[in-house]
C-alpha cells in the first residue's frame, strides 16, 4: 500500500505540484490523499483538482475562534488517514490540537536555512542581511515559529542582481527537489526524531 500524504497550501502551490508530479509514478510509493487550504479559490486547490485529488477548505473566518479552527483542520486531515502532513506554502500556524494529533508527522518547508531568517519573509530577510548563500529547510513542525527539528536543507546562492522574487524562485526550485526527495524517503524508509536530530535511513 502506498503511504498517504495530506498537503496544506495557501497560494500558488508550485511546491505541491512537484509532489503531485512525483506521486503520479507508482514507484514513488506515496499518494497525495488530499490537499487542504485555509482559503477558497487558490491555485494550489486548482492544481489538486486537475490532478483528481480530493480537496478541502478550512477557513479561520468560518469558525467561532482559532481553537475551533484548529480542531476542524485536524479533523479534516485525519479524515484522509495521512502518514504525513506537509505544509507547502500554508500561511497559518497550526494550533495545539493539530500538533497533538500530528506531532512528529507534520513537516513544513521554509525558504531559508533555519535557524537563519525564520518567519514570513525568509528570502527578503536574507537579501536585506546580505548573505551570499541561503536556501531552504524541511523541518518537523513544533509549537514555535520555524523552530522544529531539521529533516533536510539545501543551499542556494544569492546573486548580486537578485531581488526578492528572483531569489525566492531559485529557492523554490530547491524546495521542490528537496520535498520530493526527502518526503519520499521519509515515507518509504521511515525516520527517527531524537531530540533535535532527525535521522532518515
Ligand atoms: C515556498 O517558498 C514555501 O517555503 C513558502 O511559500 C512558498 C510556497 O510557494 N512558505 P508555492 O505556493 O508552493 O508556489
PDB file of C-alpha atoms and ligand atoms in Angstrom:
ATOM      1  CA  UNK A   1       0.000   0.000   0.000  1.00  0.00           C
ATOM      2  CA  UNK A   2       1.398   3.444  -0.852  1.00  0.00           C
ATOM      3  CA  UNK A   3       1.954   5.887   2.004  1.00  0.00           C
ATOM      4  CA  UNK A   4      -0.540   8.734   2.290  1.00  0.00           C
ATOM      5  CA  UNK A   5       0.151  12.458   2.282  1.00  0.00           C
ATOM      6  CA  UNK A   6      -2.113  15.382   3.056  1.00  0.00           C
ATOM      7  CA  UNK A   7      -0.664  18.642   1.690  1.00  0.00           C
ATOM      8  CA  UNK A   8      -1.715  22.049   3.066  1.00  0.00           C
ATOM      9  CA  UNK A   9      -1.449  25.132   0.822  1.00  0.00           C
ATOM     10  CA  UNK A  10      -2.447  28.796   0.773  1.00  0.00           C
ATOM     11  CA  UNK A  11      -1.144  30.057  -2.545  1.00  0.00           C
ATOM     12  CA  UNK A  12       0.081  29.030  -5.951  1.00  0.00           C
ATOM     13  CA  UNK A  13       1.106  25.542  -4.883  1.00  0.00           C
ATOM     14  CA  UNK A  14       4.140  25.124  -7.126  1.00  0.00           C
ATOM     15  CA  UNK A  15       5.783  23.013  -4.434  1.00  0.00           C
ATOM     16  CA  UNK A  16       2.569  20.970  -4.143  1.00  0.00           C
ATOM     17  CA  UNK A  17       2.795  20.442  -7.924  1.00  0.00           C
ATOM     18  CA  UNK A  18       6.214  18.827  -7.546  1.00  0.00           C
ATOM     19  CA  UNK A  19       4.698  16.332  -5.091  1.00  0.00           C
ATOM     20  CA  UNK A  20       1.675  15.716  -7.355  1.00  0.00           C
ATOM     21  CA  UNK A  21       4.019  15.034 -10.279  1.00  0.00           C
ATOM     22  CA  UNK A  22       6.187  12.671  -8.230  1.00  0.00           C
ATOM     23  CA  UNK A  23       3.214  10.743  -6.828  1.00  0.00           C
ATOM     24  CA  UNK A  24       1.861  10.167 -10.351  1.00  0.00           C
ATOM     25  CA  UNK A  25       4.579   7.497 -10.661  1.00  0.00           C
ATOM     26  CA  UNK A  26       3.555   4.423  -8.611  1.00  0.00           C
ATOM     27  CA  UNK A  27       7.206   3.568  -7.950  1.00  0.00           C
ATOM     28  CA  UNK A  28       7.427   6.706  -5.780  1.00  0.00           C
ATOM     29  CA  UNK A  29       5.327   4.745  -3.266  1.00  0.00           C
ATOM     30  CA  UNK A  30       3.304   7.721  -1.999  1.00  0.00           C
ATOM     31  CA  UNK A  31      -0.117   9.141  -2.864  1.00  0.00           C
ATOM     32  CA  UNK A  32      -1.495  12.607  -2.147  1.00  0.00           C
ATOM     33  CA  UNK A  33      -4.707  11.640  -0.332  1.00  0.00           C
ATOM     34  CA  UNK A  34      -5.969  15.239  -0.114  1.00  0.00           C
ATOM     35  CA  UNK A  35      -4.981  18.883  -0.421  1.00  0.00           C
ATOM     36  CA  UNK A  36      -6.332  21.373   2.113  1.00  0.00           C
ATOM     37  CA  UNK A  37      -6.271  25.168   2.139  1.00  0.00           C
ATOM     38  CA  UNK A  38      -7.143  27.951   4.558  1.00  0.00           C
ATOM     39  CA  UNK A  39      -8.786  29.919   1.734  1.00  0.00           C
ATOM     40  CA  UNK A  40     -11.017  29.127  -1.213  1.00  0.00           C
ATOM     41  CA  UNK A  41     -10.042  29.536  -4.845  1.00  0.00           C
ATOM     42  CA  UNK A  42      -6.259  29.428  -4.573  1.00  0.00           C
ATOM     43  CA  UNK A  43      -4.228  27.958  -7.412  1.00  0.00           C
ATOM     44  CA  UNK A  44      -2.967  25.180  -5.126  1.00  0.00           C
ATOM     45  CA  UNK A  45      -6.530  23.826  -4.830  1.00  0.00           C
ATOM     46  CA  UNK A  46      -6.981  24.022  -8.594  1.00  0.00           C
ATOM     47  CA  UNK A  47      -3.759  22.062  -9.128  1.00  0.00           C
ATOM     48  CA  UNK A  48      -5.143  19.325  -6.856  1.00  0.00           C
ATOM     49  CA  UNK A  49      -8.481  19.301  -8.679  1.00  0.00           C
ATOM     50  CA  UNK A  50      -6.717  18.988 -12.040  1.00  0.00           C
ATOM     51  CA  UNK A  51      -4.797  16.003 -10.655  1.00  0.00           C
ATOM     52  CA  UNK A  52      -8.038  14.388  -9.420  1.00  0.00           C
ATOM     53  CA  UNK A  53      -7.036  14.746  -5.765  1.00  0.00           C
ATOM     54  CA  UNK A  54      -9.752  15.494  -3.139  1.00  0.00           C
ATOM     55  CA  UNK A  55      -9.612  18.985  -1.632  1.00  0.00           C
ATOM     56  CA  UNK A  56     -10.964  20.743   1.433  1.00  0.00           C
ATOM     57  CA  UNK A  57     -11.101  24.343   2.609  1.00  0.00           C
ATOM     58  CA  UNK A  58     -10.859  25.187   6.307  1.00  0.00           C
ATOM     59  CA  UNK A  59     -11.102  28.960   6.871  1.00  0.00           C
ATOM     60  CA  UNK A  60     -10.470  30.597  10.232  1.00  0.00           C
ATOM     61  CA  UNK A  61     -13.347  33.005   9.480  1.00  0.00           C
ATOM     62  CA  UNK A  62     -15.833  30.111   9.332  1.00  0.00           C
ATOM     63  CA  UNK A  63     -15.138  29.108  12.935  1.00  0.00           C
ATOM     64  CA  UNK A  64     -16.001  30.650  16.302  1.00  0.00           C
ATOM     65  CA  UNK A  65     -12.361  31.069  17.246  1.00  0.00           C
ATOM     66  CA  UNK A  66      -8.883  29.902  16.428  1.00  0.00           C
ATOM     67  CA  UNK A  67      -9.202  26.845  18.706  1.00  0.00           C
ATOM     68  CA  UNK A  68     -12.309  25.661  16.837  1.00  0.00           C
ATOM     69  CA  UNK A  69     -10.497  26.169  13.523  1.00  0.00           C
ATOM     70  CA  UNK A  70      -7.519  24.207  14.844  1.00  0.00           C
ATOM     71  CA  UNK A  71      -9.785  21.262  15.778  1.00  0.00           C
ATOM     72  CA  UNK A  72     -11.567  21.407  12.423  1.00  0.00           C
ATOM     73  CA  UNK A  73      -8.280  21.437  10.489  1.00  0.00           C
ATOM     74  CA  UNK A  74      -7.102  18.407  12.462  1.00  0.00           C
ATOM     75  CA  UNK A  75     -10.417  16.608  11.778  1.00  0.00           C
ATOM     76  CA  UNK A  76     -10.275  17.361   8.045  1.00  0.00           C
ATOM     77  CA  UNK A  77      -6.735  15.996   7.806  1.00  0.00           C
ATOM     78  CA  UNK A  78      -7.422  12.963   9.985  1.00  0.00           C
ATOM     79  CA  UNK A  79     -10.358  12.027   7.737  1.00  0.00           C
ATOM     80  CA  UNK A  80      -7.859  11.240   4.963  1.00  0.00           C
ATOM     81  CA  UNK A  81      -5.685   8.991   7.159  1.00  0.00           C
ATOM     82  CA  UNK A  82      -2.335  10.601   6.366  1.00  0.00           C
ATOM     83  CA  UNK A  83       1.011   9.095   7.313  1.00  0.00           C
ATOM     84  CA  UNK A  84       2.476  12.595   6.938  1.00  0.00           C
ATOM     85  CA  UNK A  85       1.020  16.099   6.604  1.00  0.00           C
ATOM     86  CA  UNK A  86       3.086  18.550   4.539  1.00  0.00           C
ATOM     87  CA  UNK A  87       2.743  22.308   4.802  1.00  0.00           C
ATOM     88  CA  UNK A  88       3.744  23.564   1.341  1.00  0.00           C
ATOM     89  CA  UNK A  89       3.227  27.298   1.465  1.00  0.00           C
ATOM     90  CA  UNK A  90       0.455  27.045   4.105  1.00  0.00           C
ATOM     91  CA  UNK A  91       0.447  30.507   5.669  1.00  0.00           C
ATOM     92  CA  UNK A  92      -1.155  29.636   9.019  1.00  0.00           C
ATOM     93  CA  UNK A  93       0.287  28.318  12.252  1.00  0.00           C
ATOM     94  CA  UNK A  94      -1.303  25.057  13.332  1.00  0.00           C
ATOM     95  CA  UNK A  95      -2.597  25.088  16.906  1.00  0.00           C
ATOM     96  CA  UNK A  96      -2.127  22.743  19.862  1.00  0.00           C
ATOM     97  CA  UNK A  97      -4.847  20.229  18.936  1.00  0.00           C
ATOM     98  CA  UNK A  98      -3.402  19.792  15.442  1.00  0.00           C
ATOM     99  CA  UNK A  99       0.121  19.441  16.812  1.00  0.00           C
ATOM    100  CA  UNK A 100      -1.058  16.970  19.422  1.00  0.00           C
ATOM    101  CA  UNK A 101      -2.634  14.760  16.765  1.00  0.00           C
ATOM    102  CA  UNK A 102       0.023  15.134  14.087  1.00  0.00           C
ATOM    103  CA  UNK A 103       3.101  15.829  16.209  1.00  0.00           C
ATOM    104  CA  UNK A 104       6.155  14.267  14.563  1.00  0.00           C
ATOM    105  CA  UNK A 105       4.109  13.680  11.384  1.00  0.00           C
ATOM    106  CA  UNK A 106       3.750  17.295  10.241  1.00  0.00           C
ATOM    107  CA  UNK A 107       6.531  18.863   8.157  1.00  0.00           C
ATOM    108  CA  UNK A 108       6.998  22.332   6.723  1.00  0.00           C
ATOM    109  CA  UNK A 109       9.257  23.683   4.008  1.00  0.00           C
ATOM    110  CA  UNK A 110      10.745  27.097   4.786  1.00  0.00           C
ATOM    111  CA  UNK A 111      12.577  29.275   2.212  1.00  0.00           C
ATOM    112  CA  UNK A 112      15.742  29.926   4.257  1.00  0.00           C
ATOM    113  CA  UNK A 113      18.450  27.972   6.026  1.00  0.00           C
ATOM    114  CA  UNK A 114      16.999  27.830   9.538  1.00  0.00           C
ATOM    115  CA  UNK A 115      17.683  28.970  12.185  1.00  0.00           C
ATOM    116  CA  UNK A 116      18.535  31.973   9.964  1.00  0.00           C
ATOM    117  CA  UNK A 117      15.623  34.069   8.715  1.00  0.00           C
ATOM    118  CA  UNK A 118      12.532  32.418  10.224  1.00  0.00           C
ATOM    119  CA  UNK A 119       9.087  33.928   9.717  1.00  0.00           C
ATOM    120  CA  UNK A 120       7.103  35.156   6.751  1.00  0.00           C
ATOM    121  CA  UNK A 121       9.884  36.811   4.712  1.00  0.00           C
ATOM    122  CA  UNK A 122      12.838  34.421   4.531  1.00  0.00           C
ATOM    123  CA  UNK A 123      14.097  35.485   1.067  1.00  0.00           C
ATOM    124  CA  UNK A 124      13.571  39.224   1.754  1.00  0.00           C
ATOM    125  CA  UNK A 125      15.354  38.995   5.116  1.00  0.00           C
ATOM    126  CA  UNK A 126      18.276  37.058   3.596  1.00  0.00           C
ATOM    127  CA  UNK A 127      18.693  39.717   0.881  1.00  0.00           C
ATOM    128  CA  UNK A 128      18.486  42.550   3.412  1.00  0.00           C
ATOM    129  CA  UNK A 129      21.172  40.891   5.540  1.00  0.00           C
ATOM    130  CA  UNK A 130      23.427  40.487   2.510  1.00  0.00           C
ATOM    131  CA  UNK A 131      24.161  36.773   2.846  1.00  0.00           C
ATOM    132  CA  UNK A 132      25.803  35.103  -0.164  1.00  0.00           C
ATOM    133  CA  UNK A 133      24.200  31.709   0.437  1.00  0.00           C
ATOM    134  CA  UNK A 134      20.706  30.966   1.672  1.00  0.00           C
ATOM    135  CA  UNK A 135      18.415  28.023   0.901  1.00  0.00           C
ATOM    136  CA  UNK A 136      15.538  26.008   2.232  1.00  0.00           C
ATOM    137  CA  UNK A 137      14.780  23.831   5.215  1.00  0.00           C
ATOM    138  CA  UNK A 138      12.379  20.934   5.717  1.00  0.00           C
ATOM    139  CA  UNK A 139      11.556  20.592   9.401  1.00  0.00           C
ATOM    140  CA  UNK A 140       9.234  18.726  11.739  1.00  0.00           C
ATOM    141  CA  UNK A 141       6.760  21.331  12.950  1.00  0.00           C
ATOM    142  CA  UNK A 142       6.665  22.061  16.661  1.00  0.00           C
ATOM    143  CA  UNK A 143       4.864  24.776  18.643  1.00  0.00           C
ATOM    144  CA  UNK A 144       7.378  27.508  17.750  1.00  0.00           C
ATOM    145  CA  UNK A 145       7.724  29.582  14.593  1.00  0.00           C
ATOM    146  CA  UNK A 146      10.068  27.654  12.280  1.00  0.00           C
ATOM    147  CA  UNK A 147      11.844  26.097  15.252  1.00  0.00           C
ATOM    148  CA  UNK A 148      11.291  22.337  14.803  1.00  0.00           C
ATOM    149  CA  UNK A 149      13.913  19.632  14.239  1.00  0.00           C
ATOM    150  CA  UNK A 150      15.547  19.858  10.799  1.00  0.00           C
ATOM    151  CA  UNK A 151      14.922  16.962   8.407  1.00  0.00           C
ATOM    152  CA  UNK A 152      16.795  18.391   5.392  1.00  0.00           C
ATOM    153  CA  UNK A 153      18.355  21.545   3.963  1.00  0.00           C
ATOM    154  CA  UNK A 154      19.506  22.674   0.532  1.00  0.00           C
ATOM    155  CA  UNK A 155      21.852  25.614  -0.099  1.00  0.00           C
ATOM    156  CA  UNK A 156      21.073  28.243  -2.755  1.00  0.00           C
ATOM    157  CA  UNK A 157      23.438  31.000  -3.941  1.00  0.00           C
ATOM    158  CA  UNK A 158      22.372  34.629  -3.732  1.00  0.00           C
ATOM    159  CA  UNK A 159      23.269  36.545  -6.902  1.00  0.00           C
ATOM    160  CA  UNK A 160      24.259  40.229  -6.906  1.00  0.00           C
ATOM    161  CA  UNK A 161      21.355  41.122  -9.176  1.00  0.00           C
ATOM    162  CA  UNK A 162      18.719  39.219  -7.164  1.00  0.00           C
ATOM    163  CA  UNK A 163      15.534  40.828  -5.948  1.00  0.00           C
ATOM    164  CA  UNK A 164      13.163  39.103  -3.544  1.00  0.00           C
ATOM    165  CA  UNK A 165      11.218  37.425  -6.329  1.00  0.00           C
ATOM    166  CA  UNK A 166      14.162  36.061  -8.306  1.00  0.00           C
ATOM    167  CA  UNK A 167      15.804  34.749  -5.149  1.00  0.00           C
ATOM    168  CA  UNK A 168      12.570  33.148  -3.927  1.00  0.00           C
ATOM    169  CA  UNK A 169      12.042  31.475  -7.318  1.00  0.00           C
ATOM    170  CA  UNK A 170      15.553  29.971  -7.180  1.00  0.00           C
ATOM    171  CA  UNK A 171      14.901  28.789  -3.617  1.00  0.00           C
ATOM    172  CA  UNK A 172      11.590  27.250  -4.676  1.00  0.00           C
ATOM    173  CA  UNK A 173      13.392  25.166  -7.318  1.00  0.00           C
ATOM    174  CA  UNK A 174      15.495  23.733  -4.494  1.00  0.00           C
ATOM    175  CA  UNK A 175      12.429  23.292  -2.269  1.00  0.00           C
ATOM    176  CA  UNK A 176      10.627  21.229  -4.900  1.00  0.00           C
ATOM    177  CA  UNK A 177      13.566  18.845  -5.291  1.00  0.00           C
ATOM    178  CA  UNK A 178      14.083  18.631  -1.536  1.00  0.00           C
ATOM    179  CA  UNK A 179      10.422  17.877  -0.828  1.00  0.00           C
ATOM    180  CA  UNK A 180      10.140  15.169  -3.456  1.00  0.00           C
ATOM    181  CA  UNK A 181      13.393  13.531  -2.412  1.00  0.00           C
ATOM    182  CA  UNK A 182      13.104  13.770   1.369  1.00  0.00           C
ATOM    183  CA  UNK A 183       9.342  13.323   1.886  1.00  0.00           C
ATOM    184  CA  UNK A 184       9.533  10.243  -0.359  1.00  0.00           C
ATOM    185  CA  UNK A 185      12.399   8.771   1.654  1.00  0.00           C
ATOM    186  CA  UNK A 186      10.752   9.597   4.999  1.00  0.00           C
ATOM    187  CA  UNK A 187       7.610   7.761   3.943  1.00  0.00           C
ATOM    188  CA  UNK A 188       9.198   4.793   2.171  1.00  0.00           C
ATOM    189  CA  UNK A 189      12.034   4.178   4.592  1.00  0.00           C
ATOM    190  CA  UNK A 190      10.838   5.756   7.850  1.00  0.00           C
ATOM    191  CA  UNK A 191      12.615   8.293  10.039  1.00  0.00           C
ATOM    192  CA  UNK A 192      13.502   8.874  13.663  1.00  0.00           C
ATOM    193  CA  UNK A 193      13.392  12.093  15.667  1.00  0.00           C
ATOM    194  CA  UNK A 194      15.741  12.076  18.661  1.00  0.00           C
ATOM    195  CA  UNK A 195      15.670  15.433  20.380  1.00  0.00           C
ATOM    196  CA  UNK A 196      16.594  17.884  17.642  1.00  0.00           C
ATOM    197  CA  UNK A 197      18.093  15.254  15.387  1.00  0.00           C
ATOM    198  CA  UNK A 198      16.121  13.729  12.513  1.00  0.00           C
ATOM    199  CA  UNK A 199      17.554  10.552  11.022  1.00  0.00           C
ATOM    200  CA  UNK A 200      16.334   9.167   7.704  1.00  0.00           C
ATOM    201  CA  UNK A 201      17.965   5.848   6.791  1.00  0.00           C
TER     202      UNK A 201
HETATM  203  C1  LIG B   1       7.576  28.285  -0.548  1.00  0.00           C
HETATM  204  O1  LIG B   1       8.753  29.026  -0.692  1.00  0.00           O
HETATM  205  C2  LIG B   1       7.377  27.901   0.894  1.00  0.00           C
HETATM  206  O2  LIG B   1       8.529  27.565   1.553  1.00  0.00           O
HETATM  207  C3  LIG B   1       6.831  29.179   1.452  1.00  0.00           C
HETATM  208  O3  LIG B   1       5.910  29.597   0.474  1.00  0.00           O
HETATM  209  C4  LIG B   1       6.352  29.149  -0.796  1.00  0.00           C
HETATM  210  C5  LIG B   1       5.227  28.372  -1.414  1.00  0.00           C
HETATM  211  O4  LIG B   1       5.217  28.501  -2.778  1.00  0.00           O
HETATM  212  N1  LIG B   1       6.289  29.016   2.766  1.00  0.00           N
HETATM  213  P1  LIG B   1       4.117  27.778  -3.662  1.00  0.00           P
HETATM  214  O5  LIG B   1       2.751  28.258  -3.205  1.00  0.00           O
HETATM  215  O6  LIG B   1       4.262  26.300  -3.462  1.00  0.00           O
HETATM  216  O7  LIG B   1       4.423  28.170  -5.074  1.00  0.00           O
END
